[in-house]
């Protein structure tokens, strides 16, 4: 009973966090599923978006504008990875790791902007002093600060983002991007510039992650150089959970909505295991194992199906031999 | 219309795996030529088609279409002029996209892709009509994913995609090889129809001697990265499998029996 009560208490936080990470998961979905590229830039991009947004807001920029610029900053990170990959011939996964590593230094610099040391690992921003879009403090607030309640704010933002992304992937341009991910050879034969489609895909994806980073920093009241560590895995977890639940592989709209639902469920499960006594420090281990398991299941299923077929054939052969 | 001059290509040069696939290849196609291409495994047929399509840079020589040098043009740029169907039925379509989406992609070959809606209503009617012409019932499945189609259906769809925007040149690389005999015959028939309706200049690779003889107005045979036989006009019309084999073994200086096996005559 007490457990149930505390679970219910944690629900608003789960929703708020899940909705923000849902945007991040959409970024992962775009590269991992639509473009068929494993992009590890995002771990750095999340912190980059957070750092840029907090720094700008602290320096008097309107918080919405700062959030928008954080998204553009994310797109810039995607552009760099895209150029590493398509113009320098670096394998996509390595290109992403390179940008991610570079972003670590850059994020320290961004957060240390104007300080004497020049670098800084965290940058706090208080919702008391700045008119942030949302804050975890108001996650239960349905009164005076309702318009800074993460759930209230994130629902329309998520809807708008999903609508824009869905529209884009239905346009000629977006269709070309989907074709690039679905069949590179065919895309080229149909006159699609697959290199530029890949770069654009990486930019959109990292733009989403930058946006999520900006919102997450406001939610937490700070950005930190570590905030994106393992983000790709959390994003993947959300993507996969969404797919399993909605059984939607291929349909873009289902995929995008699945990201948000998957992300909320992910945080819900995390709350459960935390309350069951798992330490916060063990969370990443837990997440990694869960994702590995879910990625392995389709593979095992395929193997089992093949084995069944084999044994059916050999049984038939035996029967034939006997006859 | 298509001109290959002294084209050469070596894969993995400077390694023990170095393989010269094209070796001073010359070929000129006239407008409306339908050329069948035969030759044993590894003769360089696919490499020639891929070189024309721009799948890789060639080491030497030049390629031009209608007098425009395309030797250094990227694959997707050339695609504006070239329609292709591959041997592997998986290669020609985007499996996770619907049939109509695949067609809409093909309908925009050679055009700038904008932020306009990816497929318009008026297009659907056109696609429905064109799919109905294939006679495979695909017009009733326009919103199914291409990945659900059988190999033959996919090749027919790819063929339609390759010709939806009329290409200057159509490249067919053993596009019926993965199909059962009846389906292969149907797809071949479709190819003939599409080529003659649109007066397409065509290169068709096949391992089937009879198909090579019965289709097109010209036949070339490749061996070791070169064209060793080039038969057209009246001589092509009178060709039989036996005379062709005799010509081949004379041209290639190889054992007739292994050729028979290789070419599957
Ligand atoms: N990408 C590649 N890398 C290395 N070698 C290659 C490559 N593509 C083709 N080759 C080699 O070039 C030679 C010609 O191959 P190609 O595929 O053009 O033959 P083909 O005439 O199409 O034969 P088939 O009838 O078997 O399709 C072969 O020896 C092949 O091994
Ligand atoms: Mg071949």
Coordinates of C-alpha atoms and ligand atoms in Angstrom, one line a residue:
Chain A
X1 CA 0.0 0.0 0.0
X2 CA 2.8 2.3 0.9
X3 CA 4.6 1.3 -2.2
X4 CA 1.6 2.0 -4.3
X5 CA 1.2 5.4 -2.7
X6 CA 4.7 6.4 -3.4
X7 CA 4.4 5.2 -6.9
X8 CA 1.4 7.4 -7.5
X9 CA 3.3 10.3 -5.9
X10 CA 6.1 9.8 -8.4
X11 CA 3.8 9.8 -11.4
X12 CA 3.8 13.5 -12.2
X13 CA 7.6 13.5 -12.2
X14 CA 7.6 10.4 -14.4
X15 CA 5.3 12.1 -16.9
X16 CA 7.3 15.4 -17.0
X17 CA 10.6 13.7 -17.4
X18 CA 9.2 11.1 -19.8
X19 CA 7.8 13.8 -22.1
X20 CA 11.1 15.7 -22.3
X21 CA 13.1 12.5 -23.0
X22 CA 10.4 11.6 -25.5
X23 CA 11.8 14.4 -27.7
X24 CA 15.3 13.0 -27.3
X25 CA 14.0 9.6 -28.2
X26 CA 12.5 11.0 -31.4
X27 CA 16.0 12.2 -32.3
X28 CA 17.3 8.7 -31.8
X29 CA 14.4 7.2 -33.7
X30 CA 15.2 9.4 -36.7
X31 CA 18.8 8.2 -37.0
X32 CA 18.5 4.7 -35.7
X33 CA 15.2 3.7 -37.4
X34 CA 14.5 6.1 -40.3
X35 CA 18.1 6.8 -41.4
X36 CA 19.5 3.4 -40.3
X37 CA 22.6 5.0 -38.8
X38 CA 23.8 4.6 -35.2
X39 CA 24.6 8.1 -34.2
X40 CA 26.5 8.6 -30.9
X41 CA 26.7 12.3 -31.2
X42 CA 23.6 12.7 -29.1
X43 CA 25.3 12.0 -25.8
X44 CA 27.2 15.2 -26.3
X45 CA 24.4 17.1 -28.0
X46 CA 22.0 16.7 -25.0
X47 CA 24.5 18.5 -22.8
X48 CA 25.3 21.0 -25.5
X49 CA 21.7 22.0 -25.8
X50 CA 21.4 22.3 -22.1
X51 CA 24.6 24.4 -21.8
X52 CA 23.8 26.7 -24.6
X53 CA 20.2 27.3 -23.3
X54 CA 21.3 28.0 -19.7
X55 CA 24.2 30.2 -20.7
X56 CA 22.0 32.4 -23.0
X57 CA 19.2 32.6 -20.5
X58 CA 21.6 33.7 -17.8
X59 CA 22.8 36.4 -20.1
X60 CA 19.4 37.9 -20.6
X61 CA 18.2 36.1 -23.7
X62 CA 14.5 35.3 -23.8
X63 CA 14.2 31.7 -22.6
X64 CA 12.1 30.6 -25.7
X65 CA 14.7 32.1 -28.0
X66 CA 17.5 30.4 -26.0
X67 CA 15.7 27.1 -26.3
X68 CA 15.4 27.6 -30.1
X69 CA 19.1 28.4 -30.3
X70 CA 19.9 25.3 -28.3
X71 CA 18.0 23.3 -31.0
X72 CA 20.0 25.0 -33.7
X73 CA 23.2 24.3 -31.8
X74 CA 22.2 20.6 -31.8
X75 CA 21.7 20.8 -35.5
X76 CA 25.2 22.2 -35.9
X77 CA 26.5 19.2 -34.0
X78 CA 24.6 16.9 -36.3
X79 CA 26.1 18.8 -39.3
X80 CA 29.6 18.2 -38.0
X81 CA 29.0 14.5 -37.6
X82 CA 27.3 14.4 -41.0
X83 CA 30.3 16.1 -42.7
X84 CA 32.8 13.8 -40.9
X85 CA 30.8 10.9 -42.3
X86 CA 30.0 11.9 -45.8
X87 CA 32.9 14.3 -46.7
X88 CA 35.7 12.6 -44.8
X89 CA 34.6 9.0 -45.2
X90 CA 34.6 8.3 -41.5
X91 CA 32.2 5.5 -40.5
X92 CA 29.0 7.0 -39.0
X93 CA 29.5 5.5 -35.6
X94 CA 33.0 6.8 -35.3
X95 CA 32.1 10.2 -36.7
X96 CA 29.4 10.4 -33.9
X97 CA 31.9 9.4 -31.2
X98 CA 34.4 12.1 -32.4
X99 CA 31.8 14.8 -32.3
X100 CA 30.6 13.6 -28.9
X101 CA 34.1 13.7 -27.5
X102 CA 34.7 17.2 -29.0
X103 CA 31.5 18.4 -27.5
X104 CA 32.7 17.4 -24.0
X105 CA 35.4 20.1 -24.2
X106 CA 33.0 22.5 -25.9
X107 CA 30.4 22.0 -23.2
X108 CA 32.9 22.8 -20.5
X109 CA 33.8 25.9 -22.4
X110 CA 30.2 27.0 -23.0
X111 CA 29.3 26.6 -19.3
X112 CA 32.5 28.3 -18.3
X113 CA 31.9 31.3 -20.6
X114 CA 32.9 34.5 -18.8
X115 CA 34.3 32.8 -15.7
X116 CA 38.0 33.3 -14.8
X117 CA 38.7 29.6 -15.3
X118 CA 37.0 29.5 -18.7
X119 CA 35.6 26.0 -18.1
X120 CA 33.0 24.7 -15.8
X121 CA 31.3 21.4 -15.3
X122 CA 27.8 22.6 -14.3
X123 CA 25.8 25.7 -14.7
X124 CA 22.8 26.4 -12.5
X125 CA 19.8 28.4 -13.3
X126 CA 17.0 29.2 -10.9
X127 CA 13.4 29.4 -11.8
X128 CA 13.0 32.0 -9.1
X129 CA 15.1 34.5 -11.0
X130 CA 14.4 33.5 -14.6
X131 CA 11.2 32.9 -16.3
X132 CA 11.9 29.4 -17.5
X133 CA 9.6 27.5 -19.8
X134 CA 9.1 24.7 -17.2
X135 CA 10.6 23.5 -14.0
X136 CA 10.4 20.2 -12.0
X137 CA 9.4 22.3 -9.0
X138 CA 6.0 22.9 -10.6
X139 CA 5.3 19.3 -11.7
X140 CA 2.4 19.1 -9.2
X141 CA 1.4 22.7 -9.5
X142 CA -2.0 23.3 -10.9
X143 CA -2.3 26.7 -9.4
X144 CA -0.4 29.9 -9.9
X145 CA 2.5 28.3 -11.8
X146 CA 0.5 26.0 -13.9
X147 CA 1.9 27.4 -17.1
X148 CA 5.4 26.3 -16.0
X149 CA 4.2 22.8 -15.1
X150 CA 6.3 20.5 -17.2
X151 CA 3.4 18.2 -18.0
X152 CA 1.1 21.1 -19.1
X153 CA 3.9 22.6 -21.2
X154 CA 5.3 19.5 -22.7
X155 CA 2.0 18.1 -24.0
X156 CA 1.5 20.8 -26.6
X157 CA 5.2 21.0 -27.4
X158 CA 5.3 17.3 -28.1
X159 CA 2.2 17.5 -30.2
X160 CA 3.6 20.3 -32.3
X161 CA 6.9 18.6 -32.7
X162 CA 5.3 15.3 -33.7
X163 CA 3.1 17.1 -36.2
X164 CA 6.0 18.9 -37.8
X165 CA 8.2 15.8 -38.0
X166 CA 5.4 13.7 -39.4
X167 CA 4.6 16.4 -42.0
X168 CA 8.3 16.6 -43.0
X169 CA 8.7 12.9 -43.5
X170 CA 5.7 12.9 -45.8
X171 CA 7.1 15.7 -48.0
X172 CA 9.2 14.9 -51.1
X173 CA 12.3 15.9 -49.1
X174 CA 11.5 13.7 -46.1
X175 CA 10.5 10.8 -48.3
X176 CA 13.9 11.0 -50.0
X177 CA 15.4 10.8 -46.5
X178 CA 13.3 7.7 -45.6
X179 CA 14.3 6.1 -48.9
X180 CA 17.9 6.7 -48.1
X181 CA 17.6 4.8 -44.8
X182 CA 15.4 2.1 -46.3
X183 CA 17.6 1.3 -49.3
X184 CA 20.7 3.3 -50.1
X185 CA 21.2 1.7 -53.5
X186 CA 17.6 2.3 -54.6
X187 CA 17.7 5.9 -53.4
X188 CA 20.7 6.7 -55.5
X189 CA 19.2 5.0 -58.5
X190 CA 16.2 7.2 -58.1
X191 CA 18.4 10.3 -58.1
X192 CA 18.5 11.0 -54.4
X193 CA 21.6 12.6 -53.0
X194 CA 22.0 10.1 -50.2
X195 CA 25.0 12.0 -48.7
X196 CA 23.0 15.2 -48.2
X197 CA 20.0 13.3 -47.1
X198 CA 22.1 11.6 -44.4
X199 CA 23.5 15.0 -43.2
X200 CA 20.0 16.5 -43.1
X201 CA 18.8 13.5 -41.1
X202 CA 21.6 13.8 -38.6
X203 CA 20.9 17.5 -38.2
X204 CA 17.2 17.0 -37.6
X205 CA 18.0 14.3 -35.1
X206 CA 20.5 16.3 -33.2
X207 CA 18.3 19.3 -33.3
X208 CA 15.7 17.3 -31.4
X209 CA 18.3 16.2 -28.9
X210 CA 19.5 19.8 -28.4
X211 CA 15.9 20.9 -27.8
X212 CA 15.4 18.1 -25.3
X213 CA 18.7 19.1 -23.6
X214 CA 17.5 22.7 -23.3
X215 CA 14.2 21.6 -21.7
X216 CA 15.9 19.1 -19.5
X217 CA 18.3 21.7 -18.1
X218 CA 15.4 24.0 -17.3
X219 CA 13.5 21.1 -15.7
X220 CA 16.5 20.2 -13.5
X221 CA 17.5 23.8 -12.9
X222 CA 21.0 23.3 -14.3
X223 CA 23.0 21.9 -17.1
X224 CA 26.0 19.7 -16.5
X225 CA 28.7 18.1 -18.6
X226 CA 27.5 14.7 -17.7
X227 CA 23.8 15.1 -18.4
X228 CA 24.0 13.3 -21.7
X229 CA 26.0 10.3 -20.6
X230 CA 24.3 7.2 -21.8
X231 CA 21.5 9.3 -23.3
X232 CA 21.6 7.2 -26.5
X233 CA 20.8 4.1 -24.6
X234 CA 17.8 5.7 -22.8
X235 CA 16.6 7.0 -26.2
X236 CA 16.9 3.5 -27.7
X237 CA 15.1 2.0 -24.7
X238 CA 12.2 4.4 -25.3
X239 CA 12.2 3.7 -29.1
X240 CA 12.1 0.0 -28.5
X241 CA 9.5 0.0 -25.8
X242 CA 7.3 2.2 -28.0
X243 CA 7.7 -0.2 -30.9
X244 CA 6.9 -3.2 -28.8
X245 CA 3.7 -1.6 -27.4
X246 CA 2.4 0.0 -30.6
X247 CA 3.7 -2.8 -32.9
X248 CA 4.5 -0.1 -35.3
X249 CA 7.6 -0.5 -37.4
X250 CA 7.8 1.6 -40.4
X251 CA 4.9 4.0 -39.9
X252 CA 6.5 7.3 -39.0
X253 CA 3.6 8.7 -36.9
X254 CA 3.4 5.6 -34.8
X255 CA 7.1 5.6 -34.4
X256 CA 7.2 9.2 -33.1
X257 CA 4.3 8.7 -30.7
X258 CA 5.9 5.5 -29.6
X259 CA 9.0 7.4 -28.6
X260 CA 7.0 9.5 -26.1
X261 CA 5.0 6.6 -24.8
X262 CA 8.1 4.5 -24.5
X263 CA 10.0 7.2 -22.7
X264 CA 7.3 7.7 -20.1
X265 CA 7.1 3.9 -19.5
X266 CA 10.9 3.8 -19.3
X267 CA 10.8 6.3 -16.5
X268 CA 8.0 4.6 -14.8
X269 CA 9.9 1.3 -14.8
X270 CA 12.9 3.1 -13.4
X271 CA 10.8 4.5 -10.6
X272 CA 9.6 1.0 -9.8
X273 CA 13.1 -0.5 -9.7
X274 CA 14.4 2.4 -7.6
X275 CA 11.7 1.9 -5.1
X276 CA 12.4 -1.8 -5.1
X277 CA 15.8 -0.9 -3.8
X278 CA 18.1 -0.6 -6.8
X279 CA 20.7 2.2 -6.3
X280 CA 20.8 5.2 -8.6
X281 CA 24.3 4.3 -9.5
X282 CA 23.2 0.9 -10.8
X283 CA 20.6 2.5 -13.1
X284 CA 22.8 2.6 -16.1
X285 CA 23.7 -1.0 -15.8
X286 CA 20.1 -1.9 -15.5
X287 CA 19.2 0.2 -18.6
X288 CA 22.0 -1.2 -20.7
X289 CA 20.9 -4.8 -19.8
X290 CA 17.3 -4.0 -20.7
X291 CA 18.1 -2.5 -24.0
X292 CA 20.5 -5.4 -24.8
X293 CA 17.7 -7.8 -24.0
X294 CA 15.2 -6.1 -26.2
X295 CA 17.6 -5.8 -29.1
X296 CA 18.5 -9.5 -28.8
X297 CA 14.9 -10.7 -28.7
X298 CA 14.1 -10.2 -32.5
X299 CA 17.4 -11.9 -33.3
X300 CA 16.7 -14.9 -31.1
X301 CA 13.2 -15.1 -32.5
X302 CA 14.7 -15.3 -36.0
X303 CA 17.1 -18.0 -35.0
X304 CA 14.4 -20.0 -33.3
X305 CA 12.1 -19.8 -36.3
X306 CA 15.0 -21.0 -38.5
X307 CA 15.7 -23.9 -36.2
X308 CA 12.0 -24.9 -36.1
X309 CA 12.1 -24.9 -39.9
X310 CA 15.2 -27.0 -39.9
X311 CA 13.9 -29.6 -37.5
X312 CA 10.6 -29.8 -39.4
X313 CA 12.5 -30.5 -42.6
X314 CA 14.7 -33.1 -41.0
X315 CA 11.7 -34.8 -39.5
X316 CA 10.1 -35.0 -42.9
X317 CA 13.3 -36.4 -44.3
X318 CA 13.3 -39.1 -41.6
X319 CA 9.7 -39.9 -42.4
X320 CA 10.5 -40.1 -46.1
X321 CA 13.5 -42.4 -45.4
X322 CA 11.2 -44.7 -43.4
X323 CA 8.5 -44.8 -46.1
Chain B
X1 CA 23.7 8.2 -77.7
X2 CA 25.8 6.3 -75.1
X3 CA 29.5 6.2 -75.7
X4 CA 32.1 4.3 -73.7
X5 CA 35.6 5.0 -74.7
X6 CA 38.5 2.9 -73.6
X7 CA 36.9 2.4 -70.1
X8 CA 38.9 0.4 -67.6
X9 CA 38.4 -0.5 -64.0
X10 CA 40.5 -2.6 -61.6
X11 CA 39.1 -3.5 -58.2
X12 CA 41.5 -3.5 -55.3
X13 CA 44.5 -2.3 -57.3
X14 CA 47.9 -3.0 -55.9
X15 CA 46.7 -5.9 -53.7
X16 CA 46.7 -9.6 -54.1
X17 CA 43.0 -9.3 -54.7
X18 CA 43.5 -6.9 -57.7
X19 CA 41.0 -7.8 -60.4
X20 CA 40.7 -6.1 -63.7
X21 CA 37.0 -6.1 -64.5
X22 CA 37.0 -3.8 -67.4
X23 CA 39.9 -3.5 -69.8
X24 CA 39.8 -0.9 -72.5
X25 CA 36.1 -1.2 -73.2
X26 CA 34.6 0.6 -76.2
X27 CA 30.9 0.7 -76.9
X28 CA 28.6 3.0 -78.8
X29 CA 24.8 2.7 -78.6
X30 CA 22.5 4.4 -81.1
X31 CA 19.2 5.9 -80.1
X32 CA 16.6 3.3 -79.6
X33 CA 19.1 0.4 -79.5
X34 CA 18.0 -2.6 -77.4
X35 CA 21.2 -4.4 -76.7
X36 CA 21.3 -7.8 -75.0
X37 CA 24.6 -8.5 -73.1
X38 CA 25.9 -12.0 -72.5
X39 CA 29.1 -13.5 -71.1
X40 CA 30.3 -15.9 -68.5
X41 CA 30.5 -15.2 -64.8
X42 CA 33.0 -12.5 -64.0
X43 CA 33.1 -11.3 -67.6
X44 CA 32.5 -7.7 -66.4
X45 CA 28.8 -7.3 -67.5
X46 CA 27.6 -5.9 -64.1
X47 CA 30.7 -3.8 -63.8
X48 CA 30.0 -2.2 -67.1
X49 CA 26.5 -1.3 -66.2
X50 CA 27.6 -0.1 -62.8
X51 CA 30.3 2.1 -64.4
X52 CA 27.7 3.6 -66.7
X53 CA 25.4 4.2 -63.7
X54 CA 28.2 5.8 -61.7
X55 CA 28.4 3.3 -58.8
X56 CA 32.2 3.9 -58.7
X57 CA 34.9 6.0 -60.4
X58 CA 36.4 4.4 -63.4
X59 CA 40.2 4.3 -63.7
X60 CA 40.5 5.4 -67.3
X61 CA 38.5 6.3 -70.3
X62 CA 35.3 8.3 -70.7
X63 CA 31.5 7.8 -70.7
X64 CA 29.1 10.2 -72.3
X65 CA 25.4 10.3 -73.0
X66 CA 24.0 12.4 -75.8
X67 CA 27.4 14.0 -76.2
X68 CA 27.5 15.1 -72.5
X69 CA 30.5 13.7 -70.7
X70 CA 29.3 12.1 -67.4
X71 CA 32.5 10.3 -66.5
X72 CA 32.9 12.4 -63.3
X73 CA 29.2 12.8 -62.5
X74 CA 27.9 11.4 -59.3
X75 CA 25.5 8.4 -59.3
X76 CA 22.4 10.4 -58.2
X77 CA 23.0 13.1 -60.9
X78 CA 23.2 10.5 -63.6
X79 CA 20.1 8.8 -62.4
X80 CA 18.2 11.7 -64.0
X81 CA 19.0 10.0 -67.3
X82 CA 19.3 6.4 -66.3
X83 CA 16.7 3.8 -65.2
X84 CA 17.9 0.7 -63.6
X85 CA 16.6 -2.7 -62.5
X86 CA 18.9 -5.0 -60.5
X87 CA 19.4 -8.7 -60.4
X88 CA 18.4 -8.8 -56.7
X89 CA 14.7 -8.0 -56.3
X90 CA 15.5 -6.5 -52.9
X91 CA 17.7 -3.8 -54.5
X92 CA 15.2 -1.8 -56.5
X93 CA 12.6 -0.8 -54.0
X94 CA 12.4 0.7 -50.5
X95 CA 10.9 -2.2 -48.5
X96 CA 9.5 -0.1 -45.6
X97 CA 7.7 2.3 -47.9
X98 CA 4.4 1.7 -49.7
X99 CA 4.1 0.9 -53.3
X100 CA 2.7 4.3 -54.1
X101 CA 5.4 6.0 -52.1
X102 CA 8.0 4.1 -54.1
X103 CA 6.4 5.2 -57.3
X104 CA 6.2 8.8 -56.1
X105 CA 10.0 8.7 -55.4
X106 CA 10.6 7.4 -58.9
X107 CA 8.3 10.0 -60.4
X108 CA 10.7 12.7 -59.0
X109 CA 13.8 11.2 -60.4
X110 CA 15.9 14.0 -61.8
X111 CA 13.9 16.7 -60.1
X112 CA 14.6 18.8 -57.0
X113 CA 12.8 17.3 -54.0
X114 CA 11.0 20.1 -52.2
X115 CA 8.9 20.4 -49.1
X116 CA 5.7 19.8 -51.2
X117 CA 3.7 16.8 -50.2
X118 CA 5.4 13.6 -51.2
X119 CA 2.5 12.2 -53.2
X120 CA -0.4 14.1 -54.8
X121 CA -3.9 12.8 -55.3
X122 CA -3.7 13.1 -59.1
X123 CA -0.6 11.0 -59.1
X124 CA -2.4 8.1 -57.4
X125 CA -4.7 7.8 -60.4
X126 CA -1.8 7.6 -62.7
X127 CA -0.1 5.0 -60.6
X128 CA -3.2 2.9 -60.4
X129 CA -3.5 2.9 -64.1
X130 CA 0.2 2.1 -64.7
X131 CA 0.1 -0.7 -62.1
X132 CA -3.0 -2.2 -63.6
X133 CA -1.1 -2.5 -66.9
X134 CA 1.3 -4.8 -65.2
X135 CA -1.5 -7.2 -64.7
X136 CA -0.4 -8.4 -61.3
X137 CA -3.2 -6.8 -59.2
X138 CA -0.8 -4.4 -57.6
X139 CA -3.2 -1.5 -58.2
X140 CA -5.3 -2.9 -55.4
X141 CA -2.3 -2.9 -53.0
X142 CA -0.9 0.6 -53.5
X143 CA -0.7 1.3 -49.7
X144 CA 1.0 -2.0 -48.8
X145 CA 4.7 -1.9 -48.2
X146 CA 6.9 -2.9 -51.0
X147 CA 8.7 -5.3 -48.6
X148 CA 5.6 -7.6 -48.7
X149 CA 5.8 -8.2 -52.4
X150 CA 7.2 -11.3 -54.1
X151 CA 10.4 -11.1 -56.1
X152 CA 8.6 -11.0 -59.4
X153 CA 6.1 -8.3 -58.2
X154 CA 9.0 -6.3 -57.0
X155 CA 10.9 -6.6 -60.3
X156 CA 7.8 -5.5 -62.2
X157 CA 7.4 -2.6 -59.8
X158 CA 11.1 -1.6 -60.2
X159 CA 10.7 -1.8 -63.9
X160 CA 7.8 0.6 -63.7
X161 CA 9.8 2.9 -61.4
X162 CA 12.7 2.9 -63.9
X163 CA 10.5 4.0 -66.7
X164 CA 8.0 6.3 -64.9
X165 CA 10.2 9.2 -65.8
X166 CA 11.3 8.3 -69.3
X167 CA 15.1 7.6 -69.0
X168 CA 17.5 8.1 -71.8
X169 CA 19.0 4.8 -71.0
X170 CA 17.6 1.7 -69.3
X171 CA 20.0 -0.7 -67.6
X172 CA 18.7 -4.2 -66.8
X173 CA 21.1 -6.4 -65.0
X174 CA 19.9 -10.0 -65.1
X175 CA 16.6 -8.7 -63.7
X176 CA 14.8 -12.0 -64.2
X177 CA 17.5 -14.3 -62.9
X178 CA 16.0 -14.6 -59.4
X179 CA 12.5 -15.4 -60.6
X180 CA 10.8 -18.6 -61.4
X181 CA 10.5 -19.4 -65.2
X182 CA 6.9 -18.3 -65.6
X183 CA 7.4 -15.0 -63.6
X184 CA 10.7 -14.4 -65.4
X185 CA 8.9 -14.7 -68.8
X186 CA 6.2 -12.3 -67.7
X187 CA 8.7 -9.7 -66.4
X188 CA 10.7 -10.1 -69.6
X189 CA 7.5 -9.5 -71.6
X190 CA 6.8 -6.4 -69.6
X191 CA 10.3 -5.2 -70.2
X192 CA 9.8 -5.6 -73.9
X193 CA 6.5 -3.7 -73.8
X194 CA 7.9 -0.8 -71.8
X195 CA 11.0 -0.5 -73.9
X196 CA 9.1 -0.5 -77.2
X197 CA 6.3 1.8 -76.0
X198 CA 8.8 4.4 -74.8
X199 CA 11.5 3.7 -77.4
X200 CA 14.1 3.3 -74.7
X201 CA 17.7 2.8 -75.4
X202 CA 18.4 -0.4 -73.4
X203 CA 21.2 -2.6 -72.1
X204 CA 19.9 -5.9 -70.9
X205 CA 22.3 -8.4 -69.3
X206 CA 21.1 -12.0 -69.3
X207 CA 22.5 -15.5 -68.8
X208 CA 19.8 -17.0 -71.0
X209 CA 21.1 -17.3 -74.6
X210 CA 17.6 -17.7 -76.0
X211 CA 16.4 -14.5 -74.4
X212 CA 19.5 -12.7 -75.6
X213 CA 18.7 -13.8 -79.2
X214 CA 15.0 -13.3 -79.1
X215 CA 15.0 -9.8 -77.6
X216 CA 16.5 -6.6 -78.8
X217 CA 18.1 -5.5 -82.1
X218 CA 21.7 -6.1 -81.1
X219 CA 23.7 -8.5 -79.0
X220 CA 27.1 -8.1 -77.4
X221 CA 29.1 -10.7 -75.7
X222 CA 31.7 -9.9 -73.1
X223 CA 34.8 -11.8 -71.9
X224 CA 37.5 -10.7 -69.5
X225 CA 36.4 -7.1 -69.4
X226 CA 36.0 -6.6 -73.1
X227 CA 33.4 -6.9 -75.8
X228 CA 34.3 -9.9 -77.9
X229 CA 31.3 -10.1 -80.1
X230 CA 28.9 -7.5 -81.4
X231 CA 26.1 -8.7 -83.6
X232 CA 23.2 -6.6 -85.0
X233 CA 20.8 -6.2 -87.9
X234 CA 20.1 -9.1 -90.2
X235 CA 22.8 -11.3 -88.6
X236 CA 21.2 -10.9 -85.2
X237 CA 17.8 -11.9 -86.5
X238 CA 19.2 -15.1 -88.0
X239 CA 21.1 -16.0 -84.9
X240 CA 20.6 -19.4 -83.2
X241 CA 22.0 -20.7 -79.9
X242 CA 24.4 -23.0 -81.7
X243 CA 25.8 -20.4 -84.0
X244 CA 26.2 -18.0 -81.1
X245 CA 28.0 -20.6 -79.0
X246 CA 30.3 -21.4 -81.9
X247 CA 31.0 -17.7 -82.4
X248 CA 31.6 -17.3 -78.7
X249 CA 34.1 -20.1 -78.4
X250 CA 36.0 -18.8 -81.4
X251 CA 36.0 -15.2 -80.1
X252 CA 36.9 -16.2 -76.5
X253 CA 39.1 -19.1 -77.5
X254 CA 37.6 -21.2 -74.7
X255 CA 36.1 -24.6 -74.3
X256 CA 32.6 -24.8 -75.7
X257 CA 31.4 -27.2 -73.1
X258 CA 32.3 -25.0 -70.1
X259 CA 30.7 -22.0 -71.9
X260 CA 27.5 -24.0 -72.3
X261 CA 27.6 -24.7 -68.6
X262 CA 28.5 -21.1 -67.7
X263 CA 25.9 -19.5 -69.9
X264 CA 23.2 -22.1 -69.1
X265 CA 22.3 -22.7 -72.7
Ligands
LIG1 N1 33.1 -4.4 -55.9 C1 34.0 -5.3 -56.3 N2 35.1 -5.5 -55.7 C2 36.0 -6.4 -56.1 N3 35.9 -7.1 -57.2 C3 34.8 -7.0 -57.9 C4 33.8 -6.1 -57.5 N4 32.8 -6.1 -58.4 C5 33.1 -7.0 -59.4 N5 34.4 -7.5 -59.1 C6 35.1 -8.5 -59.9 O1 35.1 -8.0 -61.2 C7 34.9 -9.1 -62.1 C8 33.7 -8.8 -63.0 O2 32.6 -8.9 -62.2 P1 31.1 -8.6 -62.8 O3 30.2 -8.6 -61.6 O4 31.1 -7.4 -63.6 O5 30.8 -9.9 -63.6 P2 29.5 -10.3 -64.4 O6 29.9 -10.4 -65.8 O7 28.4 -9.4 -64.1 O8 29.3 -11.8 -63.8 P3 28.0 -12.5 -63.4 O9 27.5 -13.2 -64.7 O10 28.5 -13.5 -62.4 O11 27.1 -11.5 -62.8 C9 34.7 -10.4 -61.3 O12 35.9 -11.1 -61.2 C10 34.4 -9.8 -59.9 O13 34.9 -10.7 -58.9
LIG2 MG1 26.6 -9.6 -62.9

